[in-house]
Coordinates of C-alpha atoms in Angstrom, one line a residue:
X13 CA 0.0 0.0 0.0
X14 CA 1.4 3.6 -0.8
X15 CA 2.1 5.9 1.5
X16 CA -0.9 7.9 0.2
X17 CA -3.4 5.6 0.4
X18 CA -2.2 4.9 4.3
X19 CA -2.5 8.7 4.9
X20 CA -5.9 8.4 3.4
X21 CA -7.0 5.3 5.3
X22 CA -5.7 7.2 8.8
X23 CA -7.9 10.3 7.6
X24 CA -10.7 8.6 7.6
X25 CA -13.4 9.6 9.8
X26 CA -14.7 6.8 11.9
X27 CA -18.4 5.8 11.6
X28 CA -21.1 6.9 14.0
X29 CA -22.4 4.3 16.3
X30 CA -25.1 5.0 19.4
X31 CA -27.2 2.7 21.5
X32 CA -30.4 2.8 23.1
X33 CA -30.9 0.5 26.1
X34 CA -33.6 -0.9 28.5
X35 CA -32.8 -2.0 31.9
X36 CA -34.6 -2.5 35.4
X37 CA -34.9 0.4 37.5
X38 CA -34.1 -1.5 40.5
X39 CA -34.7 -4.4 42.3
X40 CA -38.9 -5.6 43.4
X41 CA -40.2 -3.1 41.0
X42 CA -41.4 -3.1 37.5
X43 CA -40.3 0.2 36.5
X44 CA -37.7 0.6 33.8
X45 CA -35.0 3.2 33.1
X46 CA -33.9 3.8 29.2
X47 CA -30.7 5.1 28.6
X48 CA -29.0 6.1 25.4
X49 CA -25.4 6.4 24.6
X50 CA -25.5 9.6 23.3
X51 CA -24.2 12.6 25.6
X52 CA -27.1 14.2 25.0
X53 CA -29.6 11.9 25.7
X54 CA -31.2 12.1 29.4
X55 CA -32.2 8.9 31.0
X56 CA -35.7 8.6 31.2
X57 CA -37.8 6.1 33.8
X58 CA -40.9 4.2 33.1
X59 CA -43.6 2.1 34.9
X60 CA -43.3 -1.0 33.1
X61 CA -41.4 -2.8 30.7
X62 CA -43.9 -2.5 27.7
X63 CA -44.2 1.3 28.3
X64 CA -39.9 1.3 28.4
X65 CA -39.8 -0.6 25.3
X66 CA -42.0 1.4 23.2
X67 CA -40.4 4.6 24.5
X68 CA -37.0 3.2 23.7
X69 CA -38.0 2.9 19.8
X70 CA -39.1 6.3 19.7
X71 CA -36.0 8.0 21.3
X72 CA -34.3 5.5 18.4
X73 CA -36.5 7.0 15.3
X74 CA -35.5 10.3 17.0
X75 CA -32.4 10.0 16.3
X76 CA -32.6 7.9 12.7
X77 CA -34.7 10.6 11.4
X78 CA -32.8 13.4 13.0
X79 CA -29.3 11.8 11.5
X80 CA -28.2 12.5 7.8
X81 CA -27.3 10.1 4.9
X82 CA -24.7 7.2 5.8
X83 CA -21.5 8.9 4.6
X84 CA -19.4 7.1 2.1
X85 CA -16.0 7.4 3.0
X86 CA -16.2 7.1 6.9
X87 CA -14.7 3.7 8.6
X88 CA -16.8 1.2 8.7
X89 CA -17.9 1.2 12.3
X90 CA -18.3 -2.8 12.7
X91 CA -15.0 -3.3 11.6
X92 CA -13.4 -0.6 14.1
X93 CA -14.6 -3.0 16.9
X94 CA -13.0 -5.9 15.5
X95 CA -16.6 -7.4 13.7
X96 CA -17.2 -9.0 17.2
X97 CA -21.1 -9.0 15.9
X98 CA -20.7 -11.7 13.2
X99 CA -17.2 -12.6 14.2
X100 CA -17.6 -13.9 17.8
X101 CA -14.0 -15.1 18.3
X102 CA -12.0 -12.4 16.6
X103 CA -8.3 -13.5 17.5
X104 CA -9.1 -17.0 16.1
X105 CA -11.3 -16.1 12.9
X106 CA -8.9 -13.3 12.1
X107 CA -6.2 -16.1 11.4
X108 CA -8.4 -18.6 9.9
X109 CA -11.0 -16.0 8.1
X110 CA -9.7 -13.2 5.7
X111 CA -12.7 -10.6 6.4
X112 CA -12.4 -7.4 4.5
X113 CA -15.0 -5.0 4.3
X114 CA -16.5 -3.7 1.3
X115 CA -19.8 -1.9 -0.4
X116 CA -21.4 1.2 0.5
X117 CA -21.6 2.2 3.6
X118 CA -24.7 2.1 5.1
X119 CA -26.6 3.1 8.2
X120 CA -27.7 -0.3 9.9
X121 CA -30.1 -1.0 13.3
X122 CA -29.4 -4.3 15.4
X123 CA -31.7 -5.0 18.4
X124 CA -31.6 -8.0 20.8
X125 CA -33.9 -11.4 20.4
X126 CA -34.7 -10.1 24.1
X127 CA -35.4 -6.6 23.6
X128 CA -33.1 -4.8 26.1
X129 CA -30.8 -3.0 23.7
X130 CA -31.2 -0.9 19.9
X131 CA -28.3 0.0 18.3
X132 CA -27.8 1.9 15.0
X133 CA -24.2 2.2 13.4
X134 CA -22.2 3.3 9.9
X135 CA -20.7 0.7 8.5
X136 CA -19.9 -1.3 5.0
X137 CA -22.6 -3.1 3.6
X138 CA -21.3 -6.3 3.7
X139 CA -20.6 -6.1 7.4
X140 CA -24.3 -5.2 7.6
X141 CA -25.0 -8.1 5.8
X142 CA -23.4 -10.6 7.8
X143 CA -24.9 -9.5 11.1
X144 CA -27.9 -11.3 12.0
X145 CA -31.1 -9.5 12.3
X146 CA -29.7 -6.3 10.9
X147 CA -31.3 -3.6 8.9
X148 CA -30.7 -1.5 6.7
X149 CA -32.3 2.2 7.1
X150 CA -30.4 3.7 4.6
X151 CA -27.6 3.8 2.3
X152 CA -24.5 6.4 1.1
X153 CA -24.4 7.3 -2.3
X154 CA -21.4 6.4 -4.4
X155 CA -20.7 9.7 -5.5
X156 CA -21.8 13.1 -5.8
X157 CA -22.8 15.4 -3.0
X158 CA -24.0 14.3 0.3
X159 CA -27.3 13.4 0.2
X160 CA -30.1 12.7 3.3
X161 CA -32.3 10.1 1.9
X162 CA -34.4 8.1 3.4
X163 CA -37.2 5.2 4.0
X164 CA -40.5 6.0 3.3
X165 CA -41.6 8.7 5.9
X166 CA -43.8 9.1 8.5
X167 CA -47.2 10.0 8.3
X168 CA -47.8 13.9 8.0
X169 CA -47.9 15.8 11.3
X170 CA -45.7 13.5 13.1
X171 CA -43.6 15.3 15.3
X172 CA -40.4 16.1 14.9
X173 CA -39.3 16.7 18.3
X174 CA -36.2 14.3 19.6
X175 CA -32.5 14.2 19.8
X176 CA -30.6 15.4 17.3
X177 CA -26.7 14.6 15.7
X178 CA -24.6 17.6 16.3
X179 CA -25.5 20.8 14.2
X180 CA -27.2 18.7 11.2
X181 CA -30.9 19.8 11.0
X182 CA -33.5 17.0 10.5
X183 CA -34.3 17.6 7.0
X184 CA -35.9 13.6 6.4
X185 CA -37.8 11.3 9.0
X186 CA -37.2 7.8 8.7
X187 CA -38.7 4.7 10.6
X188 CA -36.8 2.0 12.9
X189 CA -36.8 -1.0 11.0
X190 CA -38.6 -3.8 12.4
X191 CA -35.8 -6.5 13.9
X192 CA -35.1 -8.9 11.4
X193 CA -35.6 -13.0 12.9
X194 CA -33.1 -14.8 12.5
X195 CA -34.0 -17.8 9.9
X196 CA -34.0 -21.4 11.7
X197 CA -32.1 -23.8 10.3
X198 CA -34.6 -26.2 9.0
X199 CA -33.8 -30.1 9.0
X200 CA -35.7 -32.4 7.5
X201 CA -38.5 -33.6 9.7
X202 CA -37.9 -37.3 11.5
X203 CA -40.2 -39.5 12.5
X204 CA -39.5 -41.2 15.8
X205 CA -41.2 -43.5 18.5
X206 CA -39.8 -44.5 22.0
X207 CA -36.6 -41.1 21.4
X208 CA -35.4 -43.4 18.1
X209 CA -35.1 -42.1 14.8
X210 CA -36.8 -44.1 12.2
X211 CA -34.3 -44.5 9.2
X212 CA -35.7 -42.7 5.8
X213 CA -34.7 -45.8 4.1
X214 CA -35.7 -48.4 6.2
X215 CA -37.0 -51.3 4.4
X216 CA -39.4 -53.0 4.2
X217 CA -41.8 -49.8 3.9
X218 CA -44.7 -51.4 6.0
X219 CA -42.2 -51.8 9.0
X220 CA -41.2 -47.9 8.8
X221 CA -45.1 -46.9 8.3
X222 CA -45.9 -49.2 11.2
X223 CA -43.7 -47.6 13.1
X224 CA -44.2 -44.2 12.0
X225 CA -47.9 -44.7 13.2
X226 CA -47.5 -46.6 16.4
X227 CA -45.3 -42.9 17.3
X228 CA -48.3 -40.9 16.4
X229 CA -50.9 -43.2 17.8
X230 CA -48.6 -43.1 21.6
X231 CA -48.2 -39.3 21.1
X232 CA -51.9 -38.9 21.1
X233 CA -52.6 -41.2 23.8
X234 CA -50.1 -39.0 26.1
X235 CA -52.9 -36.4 25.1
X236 CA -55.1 -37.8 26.6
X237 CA -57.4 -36.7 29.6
X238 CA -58.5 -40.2 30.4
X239 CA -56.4 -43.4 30.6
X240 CA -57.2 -46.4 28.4
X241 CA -55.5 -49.5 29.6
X242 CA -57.2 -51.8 26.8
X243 CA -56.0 -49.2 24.2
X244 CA -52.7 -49.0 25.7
X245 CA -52.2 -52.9 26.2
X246 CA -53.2 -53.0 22.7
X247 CA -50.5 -49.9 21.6
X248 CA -47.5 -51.7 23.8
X249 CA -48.2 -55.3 21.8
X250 CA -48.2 -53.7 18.4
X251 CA -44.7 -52.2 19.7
X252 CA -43.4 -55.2 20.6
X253 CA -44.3 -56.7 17.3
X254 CA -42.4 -54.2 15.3
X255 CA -39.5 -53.9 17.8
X256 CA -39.2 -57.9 16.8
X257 CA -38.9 -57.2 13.1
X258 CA -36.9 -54.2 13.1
X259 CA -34.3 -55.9 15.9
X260 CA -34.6 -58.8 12.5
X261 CA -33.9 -56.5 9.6
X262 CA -31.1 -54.2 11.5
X263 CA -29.5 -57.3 13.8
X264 CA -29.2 -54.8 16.9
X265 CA -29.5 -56.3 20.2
X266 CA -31.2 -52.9 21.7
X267 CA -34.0 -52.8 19.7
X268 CA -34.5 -56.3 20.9
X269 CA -34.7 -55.3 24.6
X270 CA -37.4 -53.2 23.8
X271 CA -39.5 -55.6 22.1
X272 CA -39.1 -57.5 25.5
X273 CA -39.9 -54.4 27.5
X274 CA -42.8 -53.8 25.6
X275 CA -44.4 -57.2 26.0
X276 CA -43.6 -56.9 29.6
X277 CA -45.7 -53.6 30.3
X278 CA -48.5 -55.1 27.7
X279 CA -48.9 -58.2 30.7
X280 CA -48.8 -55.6 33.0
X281 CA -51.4 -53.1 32.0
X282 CA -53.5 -56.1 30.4
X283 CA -53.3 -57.4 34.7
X284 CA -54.1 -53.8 35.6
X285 CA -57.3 -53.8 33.0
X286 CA -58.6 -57.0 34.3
X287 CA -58.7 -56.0 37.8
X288 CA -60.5 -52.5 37.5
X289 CA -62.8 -54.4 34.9
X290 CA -63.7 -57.2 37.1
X291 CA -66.2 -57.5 39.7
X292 CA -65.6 -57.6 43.3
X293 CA -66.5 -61.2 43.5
X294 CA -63.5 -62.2 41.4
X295 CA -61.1 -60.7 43.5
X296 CA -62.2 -62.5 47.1
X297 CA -62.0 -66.1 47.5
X298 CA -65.2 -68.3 47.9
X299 CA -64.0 -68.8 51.4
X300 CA -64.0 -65.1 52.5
X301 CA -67.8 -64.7 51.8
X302 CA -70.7 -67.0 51.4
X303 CA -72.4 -66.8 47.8
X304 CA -74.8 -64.1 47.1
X305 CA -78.3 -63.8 44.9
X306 CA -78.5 -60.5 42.5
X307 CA -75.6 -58.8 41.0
X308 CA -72.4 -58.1 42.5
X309 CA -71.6 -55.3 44.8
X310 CA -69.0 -53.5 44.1
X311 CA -67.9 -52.0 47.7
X312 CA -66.1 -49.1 49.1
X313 CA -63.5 -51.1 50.6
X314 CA -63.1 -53.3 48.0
X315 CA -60.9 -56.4 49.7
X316 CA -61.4 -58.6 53.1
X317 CA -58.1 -57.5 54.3
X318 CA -59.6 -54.2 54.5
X319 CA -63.2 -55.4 56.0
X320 CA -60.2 -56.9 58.7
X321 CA -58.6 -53.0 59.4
X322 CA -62.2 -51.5 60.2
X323 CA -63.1 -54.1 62.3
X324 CA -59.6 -53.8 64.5
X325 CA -60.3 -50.0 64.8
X326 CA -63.5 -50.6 66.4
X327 CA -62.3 -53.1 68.3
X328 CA -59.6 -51.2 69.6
X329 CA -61.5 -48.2 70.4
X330 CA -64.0 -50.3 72.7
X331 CA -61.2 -51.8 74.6
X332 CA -59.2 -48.6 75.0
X333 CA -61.9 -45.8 74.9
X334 CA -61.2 -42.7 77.5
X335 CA -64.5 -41.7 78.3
X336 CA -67.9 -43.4 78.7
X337 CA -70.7 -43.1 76.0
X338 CA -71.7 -43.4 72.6
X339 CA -70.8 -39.6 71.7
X340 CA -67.6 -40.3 73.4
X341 CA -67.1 -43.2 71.2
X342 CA -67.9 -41.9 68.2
X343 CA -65.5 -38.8 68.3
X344 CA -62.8 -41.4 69.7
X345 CA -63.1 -44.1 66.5
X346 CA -62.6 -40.4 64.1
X347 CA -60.1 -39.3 66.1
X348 CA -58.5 -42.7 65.9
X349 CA -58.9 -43.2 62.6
X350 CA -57.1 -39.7 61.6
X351 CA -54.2 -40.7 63.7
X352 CA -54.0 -44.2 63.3
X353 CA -50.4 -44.5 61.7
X354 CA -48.2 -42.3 63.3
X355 CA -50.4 -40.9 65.8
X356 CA -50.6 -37.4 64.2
X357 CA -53.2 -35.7 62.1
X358 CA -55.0 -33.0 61.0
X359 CA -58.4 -31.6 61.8
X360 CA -61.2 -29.3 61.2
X361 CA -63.9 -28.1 62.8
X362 CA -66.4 -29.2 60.4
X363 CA -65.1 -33.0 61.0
X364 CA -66.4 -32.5 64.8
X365 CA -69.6 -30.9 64.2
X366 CA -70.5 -33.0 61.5
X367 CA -70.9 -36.1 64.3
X368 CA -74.0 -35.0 65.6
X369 CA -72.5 -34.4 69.1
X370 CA -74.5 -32.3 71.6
X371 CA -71.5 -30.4 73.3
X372 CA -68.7 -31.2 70.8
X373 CA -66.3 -28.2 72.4
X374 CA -67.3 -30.0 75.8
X375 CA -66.6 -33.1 74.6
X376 CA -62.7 -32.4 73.2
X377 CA -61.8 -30.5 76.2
X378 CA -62.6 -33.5 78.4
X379 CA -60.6 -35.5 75.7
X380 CA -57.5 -32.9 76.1
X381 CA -58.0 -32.8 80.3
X382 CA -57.6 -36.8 80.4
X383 CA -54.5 -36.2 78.0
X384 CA -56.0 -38.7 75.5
X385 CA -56.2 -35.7 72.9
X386 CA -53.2 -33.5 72.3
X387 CA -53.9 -30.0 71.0
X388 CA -51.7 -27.0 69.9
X389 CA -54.1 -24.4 70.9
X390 CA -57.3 -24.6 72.5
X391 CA -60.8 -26.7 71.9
X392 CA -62.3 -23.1 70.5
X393 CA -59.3 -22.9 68.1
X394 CA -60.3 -26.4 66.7
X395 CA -63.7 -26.1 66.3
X396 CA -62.9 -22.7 64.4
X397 CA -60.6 -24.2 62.0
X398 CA -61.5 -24.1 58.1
X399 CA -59.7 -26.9 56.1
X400 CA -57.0 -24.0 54.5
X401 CA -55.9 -24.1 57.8
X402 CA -56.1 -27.2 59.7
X403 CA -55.5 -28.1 63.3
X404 CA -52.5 -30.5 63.5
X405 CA -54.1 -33.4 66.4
X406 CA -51.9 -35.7 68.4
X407 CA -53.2 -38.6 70.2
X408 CA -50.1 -40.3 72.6
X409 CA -51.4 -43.4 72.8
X410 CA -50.7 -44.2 69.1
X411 CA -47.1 -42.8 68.7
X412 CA -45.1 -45.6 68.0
X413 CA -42.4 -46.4 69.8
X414 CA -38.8 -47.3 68.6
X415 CA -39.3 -50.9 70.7
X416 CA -42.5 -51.2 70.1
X417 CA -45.0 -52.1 67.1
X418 CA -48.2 -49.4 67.2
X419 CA -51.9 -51.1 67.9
X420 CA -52.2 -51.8 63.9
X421 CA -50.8 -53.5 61.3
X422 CA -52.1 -51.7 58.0
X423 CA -49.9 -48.8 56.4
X424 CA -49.9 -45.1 55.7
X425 CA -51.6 -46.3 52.6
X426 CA -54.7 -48.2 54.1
X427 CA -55.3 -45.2 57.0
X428 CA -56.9 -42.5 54.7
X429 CA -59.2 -45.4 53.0
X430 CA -60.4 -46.2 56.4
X431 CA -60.9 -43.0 57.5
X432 CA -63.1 -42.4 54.1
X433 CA -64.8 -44.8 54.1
X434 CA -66.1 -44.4 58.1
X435 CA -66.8 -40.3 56.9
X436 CA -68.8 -41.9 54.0
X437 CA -70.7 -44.1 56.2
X438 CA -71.8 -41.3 59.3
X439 CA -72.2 -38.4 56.6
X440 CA -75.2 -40.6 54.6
X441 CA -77.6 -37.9 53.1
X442 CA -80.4 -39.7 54.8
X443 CA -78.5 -40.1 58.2
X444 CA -78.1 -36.2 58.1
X445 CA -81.5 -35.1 56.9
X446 CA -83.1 -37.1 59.6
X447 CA -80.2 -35.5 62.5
X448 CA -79.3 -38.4 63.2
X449 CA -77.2 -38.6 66.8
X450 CA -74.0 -40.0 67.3
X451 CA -75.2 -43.0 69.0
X452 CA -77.1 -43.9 65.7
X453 CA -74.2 -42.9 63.5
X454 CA -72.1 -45.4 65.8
X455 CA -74.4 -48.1 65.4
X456 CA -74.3 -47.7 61.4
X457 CA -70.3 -48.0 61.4
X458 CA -71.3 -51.5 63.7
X459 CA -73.5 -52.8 61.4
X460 CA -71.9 -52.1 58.4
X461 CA -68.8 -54.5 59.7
X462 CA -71.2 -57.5 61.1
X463 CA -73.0 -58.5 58.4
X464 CA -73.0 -61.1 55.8
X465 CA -72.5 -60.0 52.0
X466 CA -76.1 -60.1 51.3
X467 CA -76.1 -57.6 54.1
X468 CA -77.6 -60.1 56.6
X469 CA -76.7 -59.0 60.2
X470 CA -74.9 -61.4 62.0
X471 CA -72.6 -64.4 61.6
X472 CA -74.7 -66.5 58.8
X473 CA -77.4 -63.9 59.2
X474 CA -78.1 -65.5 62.4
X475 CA -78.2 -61.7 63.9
X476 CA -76.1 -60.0 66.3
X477 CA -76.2 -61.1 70.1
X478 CA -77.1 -58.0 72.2
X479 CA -73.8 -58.1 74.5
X480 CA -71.5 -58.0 71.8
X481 CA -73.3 -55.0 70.0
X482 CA -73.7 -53.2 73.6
X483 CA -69.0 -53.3 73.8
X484 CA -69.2 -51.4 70.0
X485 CA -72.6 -49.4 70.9
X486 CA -72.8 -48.3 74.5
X487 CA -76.2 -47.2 75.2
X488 CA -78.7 -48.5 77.5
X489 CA -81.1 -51.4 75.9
X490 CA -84.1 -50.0 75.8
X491 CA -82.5 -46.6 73.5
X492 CA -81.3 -49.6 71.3
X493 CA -85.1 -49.7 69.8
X494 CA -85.0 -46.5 69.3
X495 CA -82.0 -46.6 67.2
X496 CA -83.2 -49.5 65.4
X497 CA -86.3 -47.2 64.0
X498 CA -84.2 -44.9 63.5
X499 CA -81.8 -46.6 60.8
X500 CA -85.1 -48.1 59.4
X501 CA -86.7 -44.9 58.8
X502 CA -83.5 -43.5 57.1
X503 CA -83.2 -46.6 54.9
X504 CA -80.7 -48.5 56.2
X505 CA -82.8 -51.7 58.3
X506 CA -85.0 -53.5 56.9
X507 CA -86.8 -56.6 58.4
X508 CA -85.5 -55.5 61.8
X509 CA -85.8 -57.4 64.9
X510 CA -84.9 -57.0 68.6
X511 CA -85.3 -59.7 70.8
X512 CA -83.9 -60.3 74.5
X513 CA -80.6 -62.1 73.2
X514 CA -80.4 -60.5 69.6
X515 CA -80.8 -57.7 66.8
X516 CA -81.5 -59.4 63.5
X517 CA -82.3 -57.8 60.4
X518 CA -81.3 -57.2 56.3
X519 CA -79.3 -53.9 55.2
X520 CA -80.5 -51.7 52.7
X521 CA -79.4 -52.7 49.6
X522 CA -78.5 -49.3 49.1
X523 CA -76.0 -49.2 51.9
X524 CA -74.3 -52.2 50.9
X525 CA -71.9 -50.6 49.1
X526 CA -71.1 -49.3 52.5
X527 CA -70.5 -52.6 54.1
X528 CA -67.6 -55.0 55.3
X529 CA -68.8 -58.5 55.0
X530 CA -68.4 -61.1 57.7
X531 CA -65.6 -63.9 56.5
X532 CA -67.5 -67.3 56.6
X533 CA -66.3 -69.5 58.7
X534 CA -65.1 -72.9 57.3
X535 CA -67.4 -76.1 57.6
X536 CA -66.4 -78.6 60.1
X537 CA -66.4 -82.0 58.4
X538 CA -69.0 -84.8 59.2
X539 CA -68.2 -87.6 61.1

């Protein structure tokens, strides 16, 4: 290069470059502060970051049509900061990459996918070319005077008010160009099923559309707002089928294993089918319960081992009760049942007053003065509890110790199904609409557990003998007829009969839903 074309290159006037930016105005506020690089420029604050934005891209068109026409012979701006915008590693593309800039300058506008920065800058077309999202607002003229041309302008009567570069008057308006997206790189779509690729040329066709159409068909089941274990079985079988033959055609050992995995989860949700399909009779032996007339019943607690729990709560509670009395009794089995794992629990107020107690505030502060009941706060604080805010409940006497095994055997798992189904049983519509008391709500939960499937009461349907109902229902016997007319006028006896020795009788057969039938007992043989 000679030594005047080096003077010229040093004379050269760099090219303008300003920046507009949107940050937060400080932390746990929405407000916005917009700066701009130019001395100028005063900061301006705004309440949110949609009002900040838009302000931010008028200050910009301020400037743009405030500015003259790119000049031609100024240094290109991009390259004076070493092309870092298309050029990320400058030192090491700089050895491998030759970049020279060339074309006429032109006035370019970059923003940020995010929308926190604008910047406008001179510089050579084909740096503004390689920058992605860039645009061009305007362009220098190759020769010839200065000139200040423009985009198309702004509607008439915009203002004209706004920043303005050095002493050049605003002589043409111009409009921020809109960000240019950046074009995806588009790949050929795959198809896939299970995260594999299907091969484009895998042969024979029907295995690749089969498999191209068990994807879609599992994608649209994921979809779904209602699980269909037949249609799924059905889904994981066809998938194990063409796993087979495409483990055949490719010889690869994976796709193999999957085949196998695939038949194994269609046994499994086939099982899983099967069961919630089936009726309760097919899940009990013969020897739990005797053989019914009419249709099965499918049950609330829907296995003897269960029909086993309920019974052990009850019988625990009449052995180990606190205080005398049916109402007494009844708030001890609820309580008990809440807390019957760990001895811990939660509890609203509703879940007492719903028992049909007389004095239920009475009634828990007797329970807390024996130290039976363990409270946080006060019987008043319980009773005024709302279930957003529940009353944690500790009862001592089931706390397990390290040494020791607690009173029950069933898990976490099995305490909230007993505790449902007990609510289900004293909250019956009927029971409630006819205010029932907690004696007669006591002597449902009894009933429901000695009976035979048919909902006989009784061993056999022999009936219940009269001392054994009086250790789950204490009340005095003559109230016991008045209970019994009770649960037949709400529905739940029929046939009902109270003798000296026994209370014999049929369940509803609407309540039998409700019910945990009696095991039979096995035949002794002849002879």
């Amino acid at each position: 290069m000679t030594q005047v074309a080096v003077s010229e290159l040093e004379e050269r006037v760099p090219g303008r470059r300003w920046t507009v930016r949107l940050d937060a105005a400080g932390r746990g506020s929405a407000a916005v502060r917009v700066s701009c690089s130019r001395p100028a420029c005063a900061e301006q604050r705004l309440p949110s970051a949609v009002a900040g934005r838009a302000a931010a891209i008028a200050h910009l068109r301020a400037h743009l049509r405030a500015a003259p026409a790119p000049r031609p012979g100024v240094h290109c701006a991009c390259r004076a900061d070493g092309c870092h915008l298309h050029l990320p590693d400058t030192g090491r593309h700089a050895r491998a990459v030759s970049w020279r800039c060339g074309g006429p300058v032109v006035l370019a506008v970059i923003t940020d996918r995010e929308g926190r920065w604008w910047q406008a800058m001179e510089c050579c077309s084909r740096c503004a070319a390689a920058i992605p999202g860039a645009k061009t607002a305007a362009t220098s003229q190759p020769s010839g005077p200065q000139t200040t041309e423009r985009l198309a302008p702004q509607a008439a009567g915009t203002s004209m008010s706004g920043p303005q570069f050095s002493d050049h008057p605003a002589t043409a308006r111009t409009a921020v160009p809109a960000p240019r997206p950046v074009p995806a790189r588009r790949r050929p779509p795959q198809a896939k099923i299970a995260q594999r690729v299907i091969p484009h040329d895998l042969r024979p066709v029907a295995l690749r559309d089969e498999l191209i159409e068990l994807g879609d068909l599992f994608r649209a089941y994921q979809q779904r707002t209602e699980p269909d274990l037949e249609l799924l079985a059905n889904l994981q079988e066809r998938k194990a089928r063409a796993f087979t033959t495409w483990a055949d055609v490719t010889c690869t050992g994976a796709l193999r294993w999957e085949a196998q995995r695939a038949e194994q989860a269609a046994a499994t949700i086939r099982l899983q089918h099967q069961q919630r399909t089936s009726d309760i009779t097919t899940r009990i032996t013969t020897s739990d319960i005797p053989d019914s007339e009419g249709p099965p019943v499918t049950r609330l607690l829907s296995v003897a081992t269960q029909w086993d729990h309920a019974r052990s709560v009850l019988a625990h509670v009449a052995d180990h009760s606190p205080l005398p009395g049916p109402e007494a009794r009844l708030l001890t089995l609820m309580l008990t049942l809440r807390t019957a794992h760990t001895g811990t629990g939660n509890l609203v107020g509703q879940d007492v007053t719903a028992l049909g107690l007389s004095d239920p505030q009475g009634l828990v502060e007797k329970l807390t003065g024996c130290g039976w009941l363990t409270l946080p706060g006060t019987p008043g604080d319980l009773l005024a509890s709302r279930p957003e805010n529940p009353t944690p409940i500790t009862v001592p006497s089931l706390v397990p110790l390290a040494d020791k095994a607690g009173p029950f055997t069933f898990g976490k798992k099995m305490r909230p199904k007993l505790s449902g189904w007990a609510q289900k049983v004293i909250s019956d519509k009927k029971l409630r609409k006819a205010k029932a008391t907690a004696a007669t709500r006591l002597l449902t939960l009894t009933l429901a557990t000695q009976s035979d499937a048919a909902g006989r009461l009784g061993p056999g349907g022999q009936g219940i003998a009269l001392p054994a109902l009086a250790t789950w229902v204490p009340v005095e016997a003559g109230e016991l007829q008045r209970l019994v007319d009770q649960l037949t006028q709400a529905d739940w006896l029929t046939d009902a009969t109270l003798t000296d020795t026994h209370l014999a009788g049929q369940l509803s057969e609407r309540v039998l839903p409700l019910t945990c039938p009696l095991r039979r007992k096995p035949q002794q043989p002849c002879g």
